[in-house]
Short mmCIF file of C-alpha atoms and ligand atoms in Angstrom, two decimals:
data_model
loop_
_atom_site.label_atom_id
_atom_site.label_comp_id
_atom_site.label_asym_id
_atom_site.label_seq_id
_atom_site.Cartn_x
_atom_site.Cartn_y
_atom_site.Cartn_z
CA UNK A 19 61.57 101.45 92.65
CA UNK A 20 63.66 98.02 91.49
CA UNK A 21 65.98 99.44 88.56
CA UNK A 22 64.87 103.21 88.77
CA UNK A 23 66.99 106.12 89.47
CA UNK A 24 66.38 107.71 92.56
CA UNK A 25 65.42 111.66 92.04
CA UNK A 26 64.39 114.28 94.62
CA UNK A 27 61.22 113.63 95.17
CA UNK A 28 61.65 109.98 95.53
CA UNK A 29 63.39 110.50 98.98
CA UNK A 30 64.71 113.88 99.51
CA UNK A 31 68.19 113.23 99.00
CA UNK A 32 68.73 116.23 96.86
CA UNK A 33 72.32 114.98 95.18
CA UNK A 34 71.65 111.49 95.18
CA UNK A 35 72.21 110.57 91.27
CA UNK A 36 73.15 106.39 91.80
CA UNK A 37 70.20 104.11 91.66
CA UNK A 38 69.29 101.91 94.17
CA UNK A 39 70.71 98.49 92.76
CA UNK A 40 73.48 99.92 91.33
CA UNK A 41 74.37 101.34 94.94
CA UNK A 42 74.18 97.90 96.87
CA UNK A 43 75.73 96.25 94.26
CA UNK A 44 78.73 98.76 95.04
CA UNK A 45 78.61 97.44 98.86
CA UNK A 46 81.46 95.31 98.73
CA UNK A 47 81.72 91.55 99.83
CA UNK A 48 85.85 91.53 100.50
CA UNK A 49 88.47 93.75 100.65
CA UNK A 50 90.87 92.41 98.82
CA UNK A 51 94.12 94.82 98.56
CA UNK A 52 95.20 95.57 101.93
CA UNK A 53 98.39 97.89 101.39
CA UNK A 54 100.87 98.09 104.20
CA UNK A 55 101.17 101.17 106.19
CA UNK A 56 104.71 102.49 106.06
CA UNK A 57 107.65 101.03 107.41
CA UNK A 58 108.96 102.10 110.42
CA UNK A 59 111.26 105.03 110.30
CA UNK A 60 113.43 106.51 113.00
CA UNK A 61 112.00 110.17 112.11
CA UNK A 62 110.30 111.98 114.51
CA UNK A 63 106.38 112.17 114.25
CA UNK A 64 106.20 115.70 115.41
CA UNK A 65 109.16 117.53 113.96
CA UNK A 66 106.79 120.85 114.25
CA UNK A 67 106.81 119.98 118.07
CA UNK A 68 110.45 119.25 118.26
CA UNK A 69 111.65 122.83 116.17
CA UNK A 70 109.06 124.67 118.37
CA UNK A 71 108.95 123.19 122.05
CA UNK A 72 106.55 125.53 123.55
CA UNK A 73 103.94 123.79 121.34
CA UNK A 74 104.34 120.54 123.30
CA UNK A 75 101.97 121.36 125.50
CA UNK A 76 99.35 120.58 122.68
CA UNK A 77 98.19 117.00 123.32
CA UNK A 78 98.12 114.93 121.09
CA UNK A 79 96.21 112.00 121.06
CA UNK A 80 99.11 109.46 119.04
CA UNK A 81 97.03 108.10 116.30
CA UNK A 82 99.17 108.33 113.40
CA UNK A 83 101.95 106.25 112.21
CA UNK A 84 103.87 108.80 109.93
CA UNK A 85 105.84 109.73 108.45
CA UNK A 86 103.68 108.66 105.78
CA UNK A 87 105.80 106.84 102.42
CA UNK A 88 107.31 109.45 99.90
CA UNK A 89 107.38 108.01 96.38
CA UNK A 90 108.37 108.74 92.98
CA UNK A 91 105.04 108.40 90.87
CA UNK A 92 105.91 106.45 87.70
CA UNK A 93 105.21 107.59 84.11
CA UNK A 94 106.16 111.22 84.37
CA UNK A 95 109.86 112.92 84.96
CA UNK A 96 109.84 114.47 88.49
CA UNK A 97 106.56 113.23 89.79
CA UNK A 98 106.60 112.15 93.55
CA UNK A 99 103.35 111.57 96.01
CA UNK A 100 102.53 111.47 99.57
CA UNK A 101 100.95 108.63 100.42
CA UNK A 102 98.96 109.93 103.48
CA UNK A 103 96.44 106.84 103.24
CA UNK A 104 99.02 105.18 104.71
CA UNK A 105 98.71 107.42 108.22
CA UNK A 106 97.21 104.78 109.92
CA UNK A 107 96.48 100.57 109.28
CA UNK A 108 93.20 101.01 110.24
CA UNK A 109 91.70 103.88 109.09
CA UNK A 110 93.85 106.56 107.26
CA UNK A 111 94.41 109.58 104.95
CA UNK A 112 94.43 113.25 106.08
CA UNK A 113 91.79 113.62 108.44
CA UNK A 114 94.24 111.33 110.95
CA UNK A 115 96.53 114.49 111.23
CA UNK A 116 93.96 116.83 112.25
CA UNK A 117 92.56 114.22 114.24
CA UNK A 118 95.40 113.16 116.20
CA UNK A 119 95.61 116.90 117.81
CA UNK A 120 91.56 117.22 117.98
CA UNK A 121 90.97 113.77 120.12
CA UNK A 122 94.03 114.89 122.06
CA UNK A 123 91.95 117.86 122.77
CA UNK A 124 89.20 116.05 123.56
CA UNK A 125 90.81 114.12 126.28
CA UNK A 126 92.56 116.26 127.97
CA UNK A 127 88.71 118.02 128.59
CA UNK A 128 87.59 114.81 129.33
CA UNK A 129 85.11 114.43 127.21
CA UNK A 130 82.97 111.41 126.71
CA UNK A 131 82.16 111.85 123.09
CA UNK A 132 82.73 113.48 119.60
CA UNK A 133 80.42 115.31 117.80
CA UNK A 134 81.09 115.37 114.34
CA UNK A 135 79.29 116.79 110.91
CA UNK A 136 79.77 115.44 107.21
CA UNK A 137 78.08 114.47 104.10
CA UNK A 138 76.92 110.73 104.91
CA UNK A 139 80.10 109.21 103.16
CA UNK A 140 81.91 111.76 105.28
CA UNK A 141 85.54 110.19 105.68
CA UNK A 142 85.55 112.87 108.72
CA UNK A 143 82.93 111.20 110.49
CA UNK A 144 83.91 107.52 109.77
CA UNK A 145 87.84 108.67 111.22
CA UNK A 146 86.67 110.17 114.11
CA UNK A 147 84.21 107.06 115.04
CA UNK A 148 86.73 104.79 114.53
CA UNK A 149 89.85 106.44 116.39
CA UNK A 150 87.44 107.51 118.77
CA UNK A 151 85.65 104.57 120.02
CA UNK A 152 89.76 102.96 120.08
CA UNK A 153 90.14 106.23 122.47
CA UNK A 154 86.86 104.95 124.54
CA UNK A 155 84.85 108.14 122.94
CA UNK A 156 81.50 107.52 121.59
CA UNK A 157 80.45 109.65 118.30
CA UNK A 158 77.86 111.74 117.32
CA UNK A 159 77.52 112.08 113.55
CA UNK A 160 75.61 114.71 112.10
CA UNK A 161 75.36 113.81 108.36
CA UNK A 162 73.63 115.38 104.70
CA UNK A 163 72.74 113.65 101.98
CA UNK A 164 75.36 113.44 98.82
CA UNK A 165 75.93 111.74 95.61
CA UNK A 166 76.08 107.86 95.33
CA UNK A 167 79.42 106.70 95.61
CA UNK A 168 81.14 103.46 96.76
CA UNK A 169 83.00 104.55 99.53
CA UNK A 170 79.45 106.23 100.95
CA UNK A 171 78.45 102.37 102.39
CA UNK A 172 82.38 101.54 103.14
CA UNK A 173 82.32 104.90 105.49
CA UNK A 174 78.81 104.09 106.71
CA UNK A 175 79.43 100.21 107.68
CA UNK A 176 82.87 101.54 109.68
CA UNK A 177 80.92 104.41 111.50
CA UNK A 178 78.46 101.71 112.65
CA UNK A 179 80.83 99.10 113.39
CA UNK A 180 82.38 102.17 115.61
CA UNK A 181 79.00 102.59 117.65
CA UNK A 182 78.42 105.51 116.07
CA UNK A 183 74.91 107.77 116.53
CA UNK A 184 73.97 108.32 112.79
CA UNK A 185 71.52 111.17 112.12
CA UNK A 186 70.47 112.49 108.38
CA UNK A 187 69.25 116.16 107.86
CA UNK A 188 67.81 117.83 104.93
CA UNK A 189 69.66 120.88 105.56
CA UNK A 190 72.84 122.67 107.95
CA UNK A 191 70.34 124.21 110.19
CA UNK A 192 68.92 121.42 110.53
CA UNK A 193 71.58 119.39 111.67
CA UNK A 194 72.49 122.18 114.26
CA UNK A 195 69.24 122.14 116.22
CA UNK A 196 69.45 118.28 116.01
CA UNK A 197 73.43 119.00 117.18
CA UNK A 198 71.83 120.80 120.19
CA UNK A 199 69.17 118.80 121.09
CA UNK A 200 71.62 115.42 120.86
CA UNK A 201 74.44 117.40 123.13
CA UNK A 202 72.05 118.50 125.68
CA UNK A 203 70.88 114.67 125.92
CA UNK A 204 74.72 113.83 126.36
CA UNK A 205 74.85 116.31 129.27
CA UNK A 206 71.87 115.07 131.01
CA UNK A 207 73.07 111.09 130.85
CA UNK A 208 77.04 111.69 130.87
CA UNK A 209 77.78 114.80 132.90
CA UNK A 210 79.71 116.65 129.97
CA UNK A 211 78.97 118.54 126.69
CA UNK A 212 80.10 116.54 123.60
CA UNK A 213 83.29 117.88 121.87
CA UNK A 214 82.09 119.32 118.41
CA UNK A 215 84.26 119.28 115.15
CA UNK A 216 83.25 121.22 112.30
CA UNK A 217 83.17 119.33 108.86
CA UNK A 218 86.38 118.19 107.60
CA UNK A 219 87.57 119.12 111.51
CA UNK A 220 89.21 121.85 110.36
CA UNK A 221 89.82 124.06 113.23
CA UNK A 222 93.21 126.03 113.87
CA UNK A 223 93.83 123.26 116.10
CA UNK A 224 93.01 120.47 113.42
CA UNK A 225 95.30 122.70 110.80
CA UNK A 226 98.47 122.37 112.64
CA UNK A 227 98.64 118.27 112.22
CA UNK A 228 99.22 119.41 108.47
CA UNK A 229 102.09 122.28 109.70
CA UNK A 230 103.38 119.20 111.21
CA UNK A 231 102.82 117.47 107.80
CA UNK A 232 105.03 120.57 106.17
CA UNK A 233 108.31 119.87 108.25
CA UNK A 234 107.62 115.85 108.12
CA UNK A 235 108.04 116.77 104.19
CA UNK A 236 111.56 118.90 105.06
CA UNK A 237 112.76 115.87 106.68
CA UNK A 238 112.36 113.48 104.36
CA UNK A 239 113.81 115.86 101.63
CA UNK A 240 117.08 116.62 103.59
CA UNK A 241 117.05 112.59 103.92
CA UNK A 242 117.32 112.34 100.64
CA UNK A 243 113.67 110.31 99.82
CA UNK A 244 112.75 113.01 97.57
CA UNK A 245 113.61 116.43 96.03
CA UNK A 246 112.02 119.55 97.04
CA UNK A 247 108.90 120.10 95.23
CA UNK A 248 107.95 123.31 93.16
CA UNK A 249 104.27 122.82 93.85
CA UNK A 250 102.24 120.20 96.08
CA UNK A 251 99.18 119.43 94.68
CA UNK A 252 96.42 118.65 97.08
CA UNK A 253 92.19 118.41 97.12
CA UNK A 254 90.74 121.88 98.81
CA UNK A 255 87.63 121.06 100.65
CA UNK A 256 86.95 122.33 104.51
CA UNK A 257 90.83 124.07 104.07
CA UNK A 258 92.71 122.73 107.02
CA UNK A 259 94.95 120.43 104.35
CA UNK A 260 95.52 123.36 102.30
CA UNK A 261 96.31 126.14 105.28
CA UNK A 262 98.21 124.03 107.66
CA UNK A 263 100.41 122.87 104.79
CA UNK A 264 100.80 126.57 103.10
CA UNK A 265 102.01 127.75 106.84
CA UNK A 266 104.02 124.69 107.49
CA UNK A 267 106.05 124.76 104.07
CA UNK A 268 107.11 128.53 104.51
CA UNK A 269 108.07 127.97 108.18
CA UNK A 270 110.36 125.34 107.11
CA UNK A 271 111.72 127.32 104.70
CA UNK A 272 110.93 125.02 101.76
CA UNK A 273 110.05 126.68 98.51
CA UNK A 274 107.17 124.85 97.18
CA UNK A 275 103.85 126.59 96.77
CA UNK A 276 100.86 124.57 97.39
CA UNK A 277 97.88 123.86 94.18
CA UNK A 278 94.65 123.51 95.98
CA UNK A 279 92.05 121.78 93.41
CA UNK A 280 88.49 122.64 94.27
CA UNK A 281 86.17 119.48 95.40
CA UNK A 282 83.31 121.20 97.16
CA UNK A 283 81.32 124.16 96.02
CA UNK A 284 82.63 127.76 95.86
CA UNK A 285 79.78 128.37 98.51
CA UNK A 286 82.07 126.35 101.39
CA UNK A 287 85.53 127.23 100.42
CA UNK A 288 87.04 130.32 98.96
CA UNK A 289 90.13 132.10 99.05
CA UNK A 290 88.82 134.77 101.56
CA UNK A 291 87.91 131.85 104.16
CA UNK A 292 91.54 130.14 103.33
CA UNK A 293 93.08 133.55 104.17
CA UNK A 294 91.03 133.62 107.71
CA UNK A 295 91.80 129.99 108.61
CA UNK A 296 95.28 130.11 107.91
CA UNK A 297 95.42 133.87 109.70
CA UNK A 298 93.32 131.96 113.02
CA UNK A 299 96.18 129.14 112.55
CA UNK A 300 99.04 131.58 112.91
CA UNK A 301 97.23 133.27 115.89
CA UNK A 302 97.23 129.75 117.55
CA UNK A 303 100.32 128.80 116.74
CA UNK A 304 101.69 132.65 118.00
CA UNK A 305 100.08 131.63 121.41
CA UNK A 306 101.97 128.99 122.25
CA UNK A 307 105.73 130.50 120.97
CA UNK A 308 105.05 134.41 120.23
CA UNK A 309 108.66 133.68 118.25
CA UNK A 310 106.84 131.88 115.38
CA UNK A 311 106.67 134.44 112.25
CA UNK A 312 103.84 135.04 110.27
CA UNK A 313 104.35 133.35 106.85
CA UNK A 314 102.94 131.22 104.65
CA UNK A 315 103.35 129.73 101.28
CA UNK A 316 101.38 130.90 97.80
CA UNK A 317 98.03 128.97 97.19
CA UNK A 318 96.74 128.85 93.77
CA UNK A 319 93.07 127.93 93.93
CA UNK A 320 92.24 125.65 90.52
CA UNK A 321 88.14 125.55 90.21
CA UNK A 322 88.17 123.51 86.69
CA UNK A 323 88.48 120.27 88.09
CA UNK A 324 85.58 120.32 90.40
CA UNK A 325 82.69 119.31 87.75
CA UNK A 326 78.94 119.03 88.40
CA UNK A 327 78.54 118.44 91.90
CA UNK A 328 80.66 116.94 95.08
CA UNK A 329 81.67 113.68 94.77
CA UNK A 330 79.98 113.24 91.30
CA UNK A 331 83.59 112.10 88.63
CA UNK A 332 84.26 114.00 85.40
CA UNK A 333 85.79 112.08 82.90
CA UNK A 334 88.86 113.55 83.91
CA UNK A 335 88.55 112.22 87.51
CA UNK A 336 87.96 108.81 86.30
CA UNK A 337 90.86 108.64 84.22
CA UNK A 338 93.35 110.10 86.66
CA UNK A 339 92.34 107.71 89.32
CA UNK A 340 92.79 105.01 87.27
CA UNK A 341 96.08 106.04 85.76
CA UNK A 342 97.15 106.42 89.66
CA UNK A 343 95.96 103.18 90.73
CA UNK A 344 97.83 101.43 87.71
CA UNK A 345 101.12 103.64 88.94
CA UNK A 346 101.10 103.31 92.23
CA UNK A 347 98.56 101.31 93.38
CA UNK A 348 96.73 103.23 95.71
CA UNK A 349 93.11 103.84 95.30
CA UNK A 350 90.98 107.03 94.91
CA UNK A 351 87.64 108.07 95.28
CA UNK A 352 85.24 110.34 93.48
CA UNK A 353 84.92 113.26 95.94
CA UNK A 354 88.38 114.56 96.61
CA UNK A 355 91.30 112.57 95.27
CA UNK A 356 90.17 111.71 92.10
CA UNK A 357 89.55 115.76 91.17
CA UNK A 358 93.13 116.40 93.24
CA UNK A 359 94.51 114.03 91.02
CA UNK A 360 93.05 114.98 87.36
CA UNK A 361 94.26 118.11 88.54
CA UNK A 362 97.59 117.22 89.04
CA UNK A 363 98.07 114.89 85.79
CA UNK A 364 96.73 117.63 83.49
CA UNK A 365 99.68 119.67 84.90
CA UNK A 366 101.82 117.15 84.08
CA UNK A 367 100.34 117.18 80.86
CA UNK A 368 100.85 120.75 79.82
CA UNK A 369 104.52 120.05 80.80
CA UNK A 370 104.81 122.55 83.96
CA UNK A 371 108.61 122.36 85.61
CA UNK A 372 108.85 119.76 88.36
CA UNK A 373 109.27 118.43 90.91
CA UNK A 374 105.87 118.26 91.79
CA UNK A 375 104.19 116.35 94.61
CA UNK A 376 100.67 115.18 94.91
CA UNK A 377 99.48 114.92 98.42
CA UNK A 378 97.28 111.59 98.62
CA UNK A 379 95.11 111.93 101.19
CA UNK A 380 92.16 109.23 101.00
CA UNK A 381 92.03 106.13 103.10
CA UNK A 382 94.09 103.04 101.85
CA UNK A 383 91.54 100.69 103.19
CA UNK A 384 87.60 100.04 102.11
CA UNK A 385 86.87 99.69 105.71
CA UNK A 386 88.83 98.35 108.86
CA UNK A 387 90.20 94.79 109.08
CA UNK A 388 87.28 92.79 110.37
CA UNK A 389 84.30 95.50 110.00
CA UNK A 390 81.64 94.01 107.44
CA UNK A 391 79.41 95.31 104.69
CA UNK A 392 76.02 96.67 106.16
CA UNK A 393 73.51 94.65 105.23
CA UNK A 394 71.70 96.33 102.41
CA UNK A 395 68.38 97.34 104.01
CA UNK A 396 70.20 99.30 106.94
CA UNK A 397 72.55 100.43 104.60
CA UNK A 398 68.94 102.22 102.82
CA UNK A 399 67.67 102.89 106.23
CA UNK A 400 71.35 105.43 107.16
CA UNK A 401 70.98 106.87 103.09
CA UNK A 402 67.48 107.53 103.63
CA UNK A 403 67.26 109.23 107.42
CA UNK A 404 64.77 106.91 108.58
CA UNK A 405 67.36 106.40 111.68
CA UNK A 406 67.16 109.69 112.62
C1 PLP B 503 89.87 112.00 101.37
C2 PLP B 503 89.91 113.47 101.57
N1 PLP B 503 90.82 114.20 100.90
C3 PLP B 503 90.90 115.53 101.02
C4 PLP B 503 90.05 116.22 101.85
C5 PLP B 503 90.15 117.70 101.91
O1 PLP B 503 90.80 118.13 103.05
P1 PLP B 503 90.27 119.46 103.76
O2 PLP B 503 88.89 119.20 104.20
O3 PLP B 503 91.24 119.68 104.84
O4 PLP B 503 90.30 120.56 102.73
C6 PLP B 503 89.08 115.51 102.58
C7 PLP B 503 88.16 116.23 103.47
O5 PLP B 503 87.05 116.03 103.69
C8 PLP B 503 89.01 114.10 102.43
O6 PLP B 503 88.09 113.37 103.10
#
């Protein structure tokens, strides 16, 4: 197999398109640039909380240090972006907002551990080992195979460093019965049901950390870090990103209307599911303060951007991640910010009227401070299931 490209039949990973060398070669040695989360700032982390009280009885489990940096985005007029990779020095981006209310969840039903589903470079399941096992929660992660890509191993070396139960499927049905068979195994030896999180973790629940993103925005606009954007451009996987922000931003009363780029197939997220999750959001939200209207901002749904397959780059997607690493120096990755953000500069492109904002929302860091490469034969064993 030395030098060969890995197909289907080789090993049943049906997306895997990276060969085998040119994967390990990918595992990194060092991380080099560590960016620093953002500076302390005397606004609140909750503003949702603080306009709506009632909600305070939400836990929250105090993971993220937000608000995240707002910053113009050199080389275009009116460009500005929302550097959510920054949520947390350890292990950031977006999933740390939903996360923050689901482990808050989780504690408050004392549970013992988190049972999580991904693809296996699943930032999802890599956050919620990590902030878990800092919570004293173990994690359960229920994993499919996926295209090659160097943050796969990063995600895979933190979820292990984490403690993390690891378990490859061939299919979603699969994983379930393997879901239920792991749980009930966790009820026999621990005394309680693990606390299951869809992919992505976005529940109504999980949505809300980005309402609470919405009004962190309002804040820093009336401070004066930014101007109030038109649109907010943002990568539309699992949804909650794209319906908590699209509720948040109309109950703040900001104008901006939110431009969710496609980065998973039309099979897992559509308009019609948007519309349901951000209808179950309102519902939750409406339990807790029946005061709370029912609005949200306009979506516009951009397909174009999304390519071949998840987490495989278009030429576009290369370029824009490299034109956003030499502008602001964050890093992107194949599967979601790199297609957000070729769908963001090619409306910069065509000249649409700003301000815009693009919402960053991938990790800062390769892997946590101190949490090494995996060697490169368990690295093969996690990508090939032979741990499950
Ligand atoms: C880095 C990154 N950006 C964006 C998203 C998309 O967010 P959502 O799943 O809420 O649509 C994800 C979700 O998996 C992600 O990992």
């Amino acid at each position: 197999m030395e030098g060969s490209r890995l197909r289907i039949a080789d090993c049943g990973l049906r997306h895997f398109s990276m060969s085998w060398p040119a994967l390990l070669a990918l595992t990194p040695a060092s991380s080099e640039h560590r960016p620093q989360p953002s500076p302390p700032c005397p606004m609140s982390a909750y503003p949702l909380f603080d306009a709506h009280p009632r909600l305070a009885a939400l836990p929250r489990a105090g993971i993220f240090q937000t608000p995240t940096a707002v910053r113009a985005l050199p080389g275009y007029d009116g460009a500005w972006v929302k550097r959510d990779d920054l949520s947390n020095s350890e292990f950031g981006g977006n999933k740390i907002r939903k996360l923050d209310l689901l482990l808050g969840e989780a504690q408050a039903q004392r549970r013992r551990c988190l049972l999580a589903f991904g693809y296996s470079g699943s930032n999802f399941v890599a956050a919620s080992a990590w902030h878990g096992r800092r919570l004293g929660l173990d994690t359960i992660g229920l994993l499919l195979p996926q295209a090659g890509a160097p943050y796969v191993a990063d995600n895979l070396a933190t979820c292990a460093a984490a403690g993390a139960e690891l378990a490859l499927g061939q299919s979603s049905a699969g994983l379930v019965s393997q879901a239920l068979a792991r749980s009930l195994r966790r009820l026999a030896t621990q005394g309680r049901w693990p606390y299951w999180m869809p992919p992505g973790g976005s529940t109504p629940l999980g949505a809300l950390g980005f309402v609470n993103a919405a009004y962190e925005l309002r804040a820093q606009i009336e401070a004066g870090l930014c101007p109030e954007p038109e649109r907010i451009t943002v990568a539309f996987s699992s949804m909650g990103t794209v319906a908590g922000l699209a509720i948040g931003l109309a109950l703040a009363g900001l104008r901006s209307r939110v431009v969710a780029v496609q980065v998973v197939s039309t099979q897992f997220a559509t308009p019609a599911k948007l519309d349901r999750l951000i209808a179950q959001t309102q519902a939750l939200l409406r339990r807790y303060d029946p005061a709370i209207p029912t609005r949200a901002a306009a979506v516009e749904i951009r397909t174009e951007f999304y390519g071949q397959d998840y987490a495989v780059p278009t030429a576009a997607t290369t370029a824009a991640m490299q034109a956003f690493q030499q502008a602001s120096g964050a890093r992107g990755d194949s599967a979601y910010s790199g297609k957000a953000l070729a769908g963001y500069y090619a409306d910069l492109q065509r000249g649409l009227p700003g301000p815009s904002l693009y919402w960053h929302t991938f990790n800062a860091e390769r892997r946590p401070r101190g949490v090494s490469p995996l060697p490169p034969e368990r690295l093969r064993g996690y990508l090939l299931g032979d741990r499950c």
